[in-house]
One Martini backbone bead per residue (centre of mass of N, CA, C, O) as a GRO file, in nm:
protein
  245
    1UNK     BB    1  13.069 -15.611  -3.421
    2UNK     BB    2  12.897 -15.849  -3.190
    3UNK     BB    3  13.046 -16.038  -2.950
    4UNK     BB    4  12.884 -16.292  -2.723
    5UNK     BB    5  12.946 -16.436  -2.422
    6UNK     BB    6  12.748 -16.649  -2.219
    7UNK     BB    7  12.828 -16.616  -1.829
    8UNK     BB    8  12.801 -16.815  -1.544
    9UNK     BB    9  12.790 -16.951  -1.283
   10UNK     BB   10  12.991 -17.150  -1.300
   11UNK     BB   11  13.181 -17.152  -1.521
   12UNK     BB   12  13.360 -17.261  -1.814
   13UNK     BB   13  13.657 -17.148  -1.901
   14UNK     BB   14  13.733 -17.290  -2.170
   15UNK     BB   15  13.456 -17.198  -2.325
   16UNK     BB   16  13.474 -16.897  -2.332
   17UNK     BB   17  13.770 -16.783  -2.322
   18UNK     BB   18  13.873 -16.929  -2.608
   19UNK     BB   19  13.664 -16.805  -2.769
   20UNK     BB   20  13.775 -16.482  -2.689
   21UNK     BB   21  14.068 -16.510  -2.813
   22UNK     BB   22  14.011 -16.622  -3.109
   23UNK     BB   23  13.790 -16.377  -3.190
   24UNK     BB   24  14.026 -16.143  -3.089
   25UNK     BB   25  14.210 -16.182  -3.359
   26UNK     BB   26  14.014 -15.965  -3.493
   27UNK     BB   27  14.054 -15.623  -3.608
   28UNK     BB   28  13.831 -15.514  -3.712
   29UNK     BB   29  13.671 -15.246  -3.691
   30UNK     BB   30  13.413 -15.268  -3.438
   31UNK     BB   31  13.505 -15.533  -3.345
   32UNK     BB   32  13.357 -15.743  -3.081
   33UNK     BB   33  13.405 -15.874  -2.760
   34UNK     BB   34  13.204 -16.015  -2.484
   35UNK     BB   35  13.100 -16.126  -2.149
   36UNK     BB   36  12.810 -16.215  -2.072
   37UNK     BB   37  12.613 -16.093  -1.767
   38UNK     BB   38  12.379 -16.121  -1.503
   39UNK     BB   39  12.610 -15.932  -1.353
   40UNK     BB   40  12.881 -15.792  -1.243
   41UNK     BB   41  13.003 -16.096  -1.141
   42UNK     BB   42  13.193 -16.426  -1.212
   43UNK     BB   43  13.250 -16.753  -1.087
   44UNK     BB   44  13.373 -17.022  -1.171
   45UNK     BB   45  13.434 -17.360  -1.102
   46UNK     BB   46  13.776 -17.267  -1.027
   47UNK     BB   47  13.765 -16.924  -0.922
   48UNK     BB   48  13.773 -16.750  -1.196
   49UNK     BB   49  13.686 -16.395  -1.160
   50UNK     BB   50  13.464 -16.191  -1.365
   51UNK     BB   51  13.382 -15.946  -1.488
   52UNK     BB   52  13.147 -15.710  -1.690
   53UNK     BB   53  13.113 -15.634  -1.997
   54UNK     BB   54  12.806 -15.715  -2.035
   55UNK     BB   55  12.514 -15.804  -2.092
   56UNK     BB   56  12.167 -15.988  -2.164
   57UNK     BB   57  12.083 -15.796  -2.336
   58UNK     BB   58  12.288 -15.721  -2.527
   59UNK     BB   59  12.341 -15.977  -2.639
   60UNK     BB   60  12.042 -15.972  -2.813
   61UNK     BB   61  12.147 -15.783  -2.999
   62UNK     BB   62  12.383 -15.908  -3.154
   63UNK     BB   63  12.531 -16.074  -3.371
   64UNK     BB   64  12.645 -16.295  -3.182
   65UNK     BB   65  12.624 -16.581  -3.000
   66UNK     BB   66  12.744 -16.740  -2.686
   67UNK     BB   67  12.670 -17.021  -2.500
   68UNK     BB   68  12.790 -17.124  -2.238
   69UNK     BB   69  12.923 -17.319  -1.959
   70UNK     BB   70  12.859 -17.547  -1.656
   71UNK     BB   71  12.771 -17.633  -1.344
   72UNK     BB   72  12.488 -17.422  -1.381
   73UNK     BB   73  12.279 -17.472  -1.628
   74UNK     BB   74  12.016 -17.610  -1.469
   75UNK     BB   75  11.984 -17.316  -1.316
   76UNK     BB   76  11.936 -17.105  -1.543
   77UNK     BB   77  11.685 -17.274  -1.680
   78UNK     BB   78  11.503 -17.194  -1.369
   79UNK     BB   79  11.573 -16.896  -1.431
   80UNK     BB   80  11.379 -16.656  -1.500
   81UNK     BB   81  11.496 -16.398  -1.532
   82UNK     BB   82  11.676 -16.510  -1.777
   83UNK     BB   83  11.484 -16.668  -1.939
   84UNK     BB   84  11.339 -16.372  -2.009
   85UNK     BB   85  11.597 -16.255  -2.180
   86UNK     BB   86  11.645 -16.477  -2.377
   87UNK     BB   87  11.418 -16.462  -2.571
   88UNK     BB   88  11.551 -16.209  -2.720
   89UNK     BB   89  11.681 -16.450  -2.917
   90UNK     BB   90  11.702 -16.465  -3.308
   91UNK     BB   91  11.821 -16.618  -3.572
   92UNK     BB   92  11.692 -16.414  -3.771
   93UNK     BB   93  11.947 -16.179  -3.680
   94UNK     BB   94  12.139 -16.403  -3.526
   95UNK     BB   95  12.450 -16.608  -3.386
   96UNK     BB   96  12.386 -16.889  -3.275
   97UNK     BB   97  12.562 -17.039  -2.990
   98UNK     BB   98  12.708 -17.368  -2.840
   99UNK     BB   99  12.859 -17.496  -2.521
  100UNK     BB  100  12.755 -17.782  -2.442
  101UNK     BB  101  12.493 -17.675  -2.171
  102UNK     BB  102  12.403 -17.458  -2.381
  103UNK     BB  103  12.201 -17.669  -2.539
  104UNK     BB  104  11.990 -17.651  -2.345
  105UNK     BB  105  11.924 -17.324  -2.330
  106UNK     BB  106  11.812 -17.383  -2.609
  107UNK     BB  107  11.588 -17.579  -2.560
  108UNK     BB  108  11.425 -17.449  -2.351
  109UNK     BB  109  11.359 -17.209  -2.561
  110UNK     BB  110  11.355 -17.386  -2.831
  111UNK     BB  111  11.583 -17.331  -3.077
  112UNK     BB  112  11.597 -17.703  -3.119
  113UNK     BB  113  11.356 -17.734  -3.316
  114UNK     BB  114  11.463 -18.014  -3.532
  115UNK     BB  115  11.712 -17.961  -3.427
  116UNK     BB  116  12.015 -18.082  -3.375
  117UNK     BB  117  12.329 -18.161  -3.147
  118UNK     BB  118  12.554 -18.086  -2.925
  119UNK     BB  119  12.748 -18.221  -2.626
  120UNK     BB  120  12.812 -18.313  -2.372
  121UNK     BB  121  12.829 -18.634  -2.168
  122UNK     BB  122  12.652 -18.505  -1.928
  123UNK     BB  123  12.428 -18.358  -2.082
  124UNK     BB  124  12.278 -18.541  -2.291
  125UNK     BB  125  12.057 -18.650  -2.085
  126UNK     BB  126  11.877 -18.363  -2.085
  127UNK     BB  127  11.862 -18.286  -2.395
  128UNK     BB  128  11.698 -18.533  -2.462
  129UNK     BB  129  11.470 -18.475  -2.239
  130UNK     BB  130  11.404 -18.190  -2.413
  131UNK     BB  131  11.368 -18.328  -2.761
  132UNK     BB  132  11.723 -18.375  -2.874
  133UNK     BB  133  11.898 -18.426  -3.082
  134UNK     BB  134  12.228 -18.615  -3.017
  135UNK     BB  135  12.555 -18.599  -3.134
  136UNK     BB  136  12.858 -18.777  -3.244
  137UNK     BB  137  12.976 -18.448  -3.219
  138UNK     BB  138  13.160 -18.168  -3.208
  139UNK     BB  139  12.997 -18.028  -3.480
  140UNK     BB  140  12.644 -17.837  -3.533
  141UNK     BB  141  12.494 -17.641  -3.845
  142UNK     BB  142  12.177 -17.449  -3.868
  143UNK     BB  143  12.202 -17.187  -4.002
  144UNK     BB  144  12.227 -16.989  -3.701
  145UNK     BB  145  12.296 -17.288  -3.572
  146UNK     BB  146  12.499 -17.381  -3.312
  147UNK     BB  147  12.745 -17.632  -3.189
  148UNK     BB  148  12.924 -17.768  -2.931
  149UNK     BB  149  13.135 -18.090  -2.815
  150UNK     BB  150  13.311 -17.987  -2.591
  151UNK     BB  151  13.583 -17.787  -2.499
  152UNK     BB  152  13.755 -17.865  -2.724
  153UNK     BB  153  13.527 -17.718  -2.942
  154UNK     BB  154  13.545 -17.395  -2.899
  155UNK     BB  155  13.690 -17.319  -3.194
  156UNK     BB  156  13.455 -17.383  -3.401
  157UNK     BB  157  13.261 -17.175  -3.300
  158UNK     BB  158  13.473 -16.905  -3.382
  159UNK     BB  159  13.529 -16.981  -3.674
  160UNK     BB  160  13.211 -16.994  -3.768
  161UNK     BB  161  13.169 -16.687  -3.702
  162UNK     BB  162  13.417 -16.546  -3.881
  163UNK     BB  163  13.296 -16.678  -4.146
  164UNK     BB  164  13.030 -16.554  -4.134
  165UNK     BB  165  13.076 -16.241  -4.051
  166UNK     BB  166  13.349 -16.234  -4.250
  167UNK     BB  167  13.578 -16.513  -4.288
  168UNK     BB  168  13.770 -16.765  -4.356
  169UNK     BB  169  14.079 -16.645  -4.362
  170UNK     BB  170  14.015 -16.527  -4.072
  171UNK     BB  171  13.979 -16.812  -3.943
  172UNK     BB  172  14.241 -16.898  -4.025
  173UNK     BB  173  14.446 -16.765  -3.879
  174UNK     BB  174  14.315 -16.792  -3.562
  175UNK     BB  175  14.394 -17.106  -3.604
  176UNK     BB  176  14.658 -17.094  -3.631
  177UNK     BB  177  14.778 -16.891  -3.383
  178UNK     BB  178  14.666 -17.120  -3.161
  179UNK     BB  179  14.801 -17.373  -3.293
  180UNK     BB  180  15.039 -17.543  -3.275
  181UNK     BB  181  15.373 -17.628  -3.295
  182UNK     BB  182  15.368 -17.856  -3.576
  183UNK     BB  183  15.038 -17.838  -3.563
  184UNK     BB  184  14.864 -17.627  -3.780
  185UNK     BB  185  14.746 -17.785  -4.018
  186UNK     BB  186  14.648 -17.970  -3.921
  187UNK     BB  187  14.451 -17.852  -3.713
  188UNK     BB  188  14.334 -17.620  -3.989
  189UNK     BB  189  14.165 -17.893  -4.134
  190UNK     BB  190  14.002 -18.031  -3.883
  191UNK     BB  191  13.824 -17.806  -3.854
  192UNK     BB  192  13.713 -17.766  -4.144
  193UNK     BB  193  13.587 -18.062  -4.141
  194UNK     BB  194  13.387 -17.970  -3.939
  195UNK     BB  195  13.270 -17.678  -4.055
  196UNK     BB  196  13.212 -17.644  -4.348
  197UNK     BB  197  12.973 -17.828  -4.429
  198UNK     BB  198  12.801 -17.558  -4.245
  199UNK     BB  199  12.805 -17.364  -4.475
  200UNK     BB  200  12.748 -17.155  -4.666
  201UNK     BB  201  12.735 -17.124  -4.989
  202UNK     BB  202  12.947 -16.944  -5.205
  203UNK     BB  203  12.981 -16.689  -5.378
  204UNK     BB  204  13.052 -16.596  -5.635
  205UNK     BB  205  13.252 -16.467  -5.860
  206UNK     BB  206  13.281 -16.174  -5.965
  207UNK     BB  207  13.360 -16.240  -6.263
  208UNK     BB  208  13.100 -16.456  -6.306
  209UNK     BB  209  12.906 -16.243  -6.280
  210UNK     BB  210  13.000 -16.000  -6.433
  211UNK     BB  211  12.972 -16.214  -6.705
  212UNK     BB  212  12.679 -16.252  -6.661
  213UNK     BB  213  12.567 -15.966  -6.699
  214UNK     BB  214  12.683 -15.891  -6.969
  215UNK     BB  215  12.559 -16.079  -7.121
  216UNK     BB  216  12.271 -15.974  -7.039
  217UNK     BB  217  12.312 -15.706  -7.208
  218UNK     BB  218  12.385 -15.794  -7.472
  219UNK     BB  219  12.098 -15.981  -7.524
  220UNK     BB  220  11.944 -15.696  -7.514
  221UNK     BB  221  12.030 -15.543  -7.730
  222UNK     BB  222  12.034 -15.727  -7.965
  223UNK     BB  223  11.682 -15.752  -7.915
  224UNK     BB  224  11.630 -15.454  -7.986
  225UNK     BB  225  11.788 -15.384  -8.271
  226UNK     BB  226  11.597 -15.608  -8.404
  227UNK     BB  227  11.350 -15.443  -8.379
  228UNK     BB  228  11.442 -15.167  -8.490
  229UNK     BB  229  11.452 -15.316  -8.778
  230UNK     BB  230  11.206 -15.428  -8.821
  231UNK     BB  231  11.061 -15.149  -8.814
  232UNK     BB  232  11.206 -14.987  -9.006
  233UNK     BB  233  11.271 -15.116  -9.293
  234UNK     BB  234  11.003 -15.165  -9.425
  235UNK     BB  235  10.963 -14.815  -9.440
  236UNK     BB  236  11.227 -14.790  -9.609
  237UNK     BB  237  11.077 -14.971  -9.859
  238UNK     BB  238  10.823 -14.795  -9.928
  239UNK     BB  239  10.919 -14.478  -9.923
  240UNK     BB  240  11.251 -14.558  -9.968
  241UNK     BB  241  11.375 -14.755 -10.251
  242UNK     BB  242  11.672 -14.645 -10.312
  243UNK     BB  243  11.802 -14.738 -10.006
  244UNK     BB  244  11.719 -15.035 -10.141
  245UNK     BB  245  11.942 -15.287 -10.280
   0.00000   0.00000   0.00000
């Protein structure tokens, strides 16, 4: 599995960061964590350079994609070379979130026609700007589709790609591991309270499945043995009738 972040120039470090370090919490072979940038290197919001892990074409592949935030973000909306790359992201096919000014990114796309959003209070002027309804919430997601609004609200955005990647389990893991001391309980029950609601309903489990399965093969035989003694007594009624008591 392949998780990009999208880091623009003036990235804001809580938003990227916090979510690189959540997700790669997770050690599953193949699970990959990088930050996607449109260059070499992009600088923060307040100098912090980092290099290049992916491009932004990689991230269109990727099986979930986190759309940064930063001071640059509706500079990044107005350059075609990024905005003609990012057309290329998916939803029927891939995890698309947003945090904070990455939701006008998602709006600028077309991709929260219809759909509510989440998003910091300095952008949200714009998202609405965009033809988008703003909650007054930390997070919100729909189908394949996430956001969240606030800075530490990106750790709702990681638990929820891992929970659907992956599972909950590990989800509630990597939010364990980064609560605070002493208030960790507390932490991942406030997380579940924002993200679960937003959850696919989970699968049967196995063994009601199982017995659901197994149910419906004995009505198929108990019918079909019915069937075979209707067609054979008769016959065995007319032709040897020493045989029917």
């Amino acid at each position: 599995m392949h998780i990009a972040i999208l880091t623009f120039e003036g990235y804001n470090e809580l938003d990227s960061l916090i979510a690189l370090g959540v997700l790669n919490r997770v050690t599953t072979d193949g699970w990959r964590v990088t930050l996607a940038t449109p260059g070499p290197r992009v600088t923060s919001m307040n100098g912090v350079v980092i290099e290049q892990m992916s491009t932004l074409e990689d991230a269109c592949a990727a099986d979930a994609v986190i759309v940064g935030s930063g001071i640059a973000t509706r500079e990044v909306t107005e350059d075609p070379a990024i905005m003609n790359v990012l057309r290329g992201l998916d939803p029927s096919r891939q995890l698309i979130a947003a945090q904070c000014s990455g939701a006008l990114v998602l709006a600028r796309l077309g991709l929260l026609d219809s759909v509510p959003a989440c998003t910091d209070l300095t952008t949200k002027p714009w998202v609405v700007a965009a033809g988008v309804e703003v909650l007054q919430q930390p997070f919100y997601a729909e189908g394949n589709i996430a956001t969240a609004g606030g800075c530490l609200a990106s750790h709702y955005l990681a638990a929820w790609i891992i929970a659907r990647l992956k599972d909950r389990d590990a989800a509630t893991d990597a939010l364990h591991y980064v609560a605070p001391v002493g208030e960790k309980q507390e932490y991942v029950d406030r997380a579940w309270r924002n993200i679960a609601p937003y959850l696919p309903a989970p699968a049967p489990a196995h063994s009601d499945l199982d017995r659901s399965i197994h149910a419906r093969e004995d009505r198929a035989r108990e019918f079909k043995g019915r069937e075979i003694n209707r067609r054979v007594l008769p016959r065995a009624t007319a032709e040897q009738p020493h045989l029917i008591s």
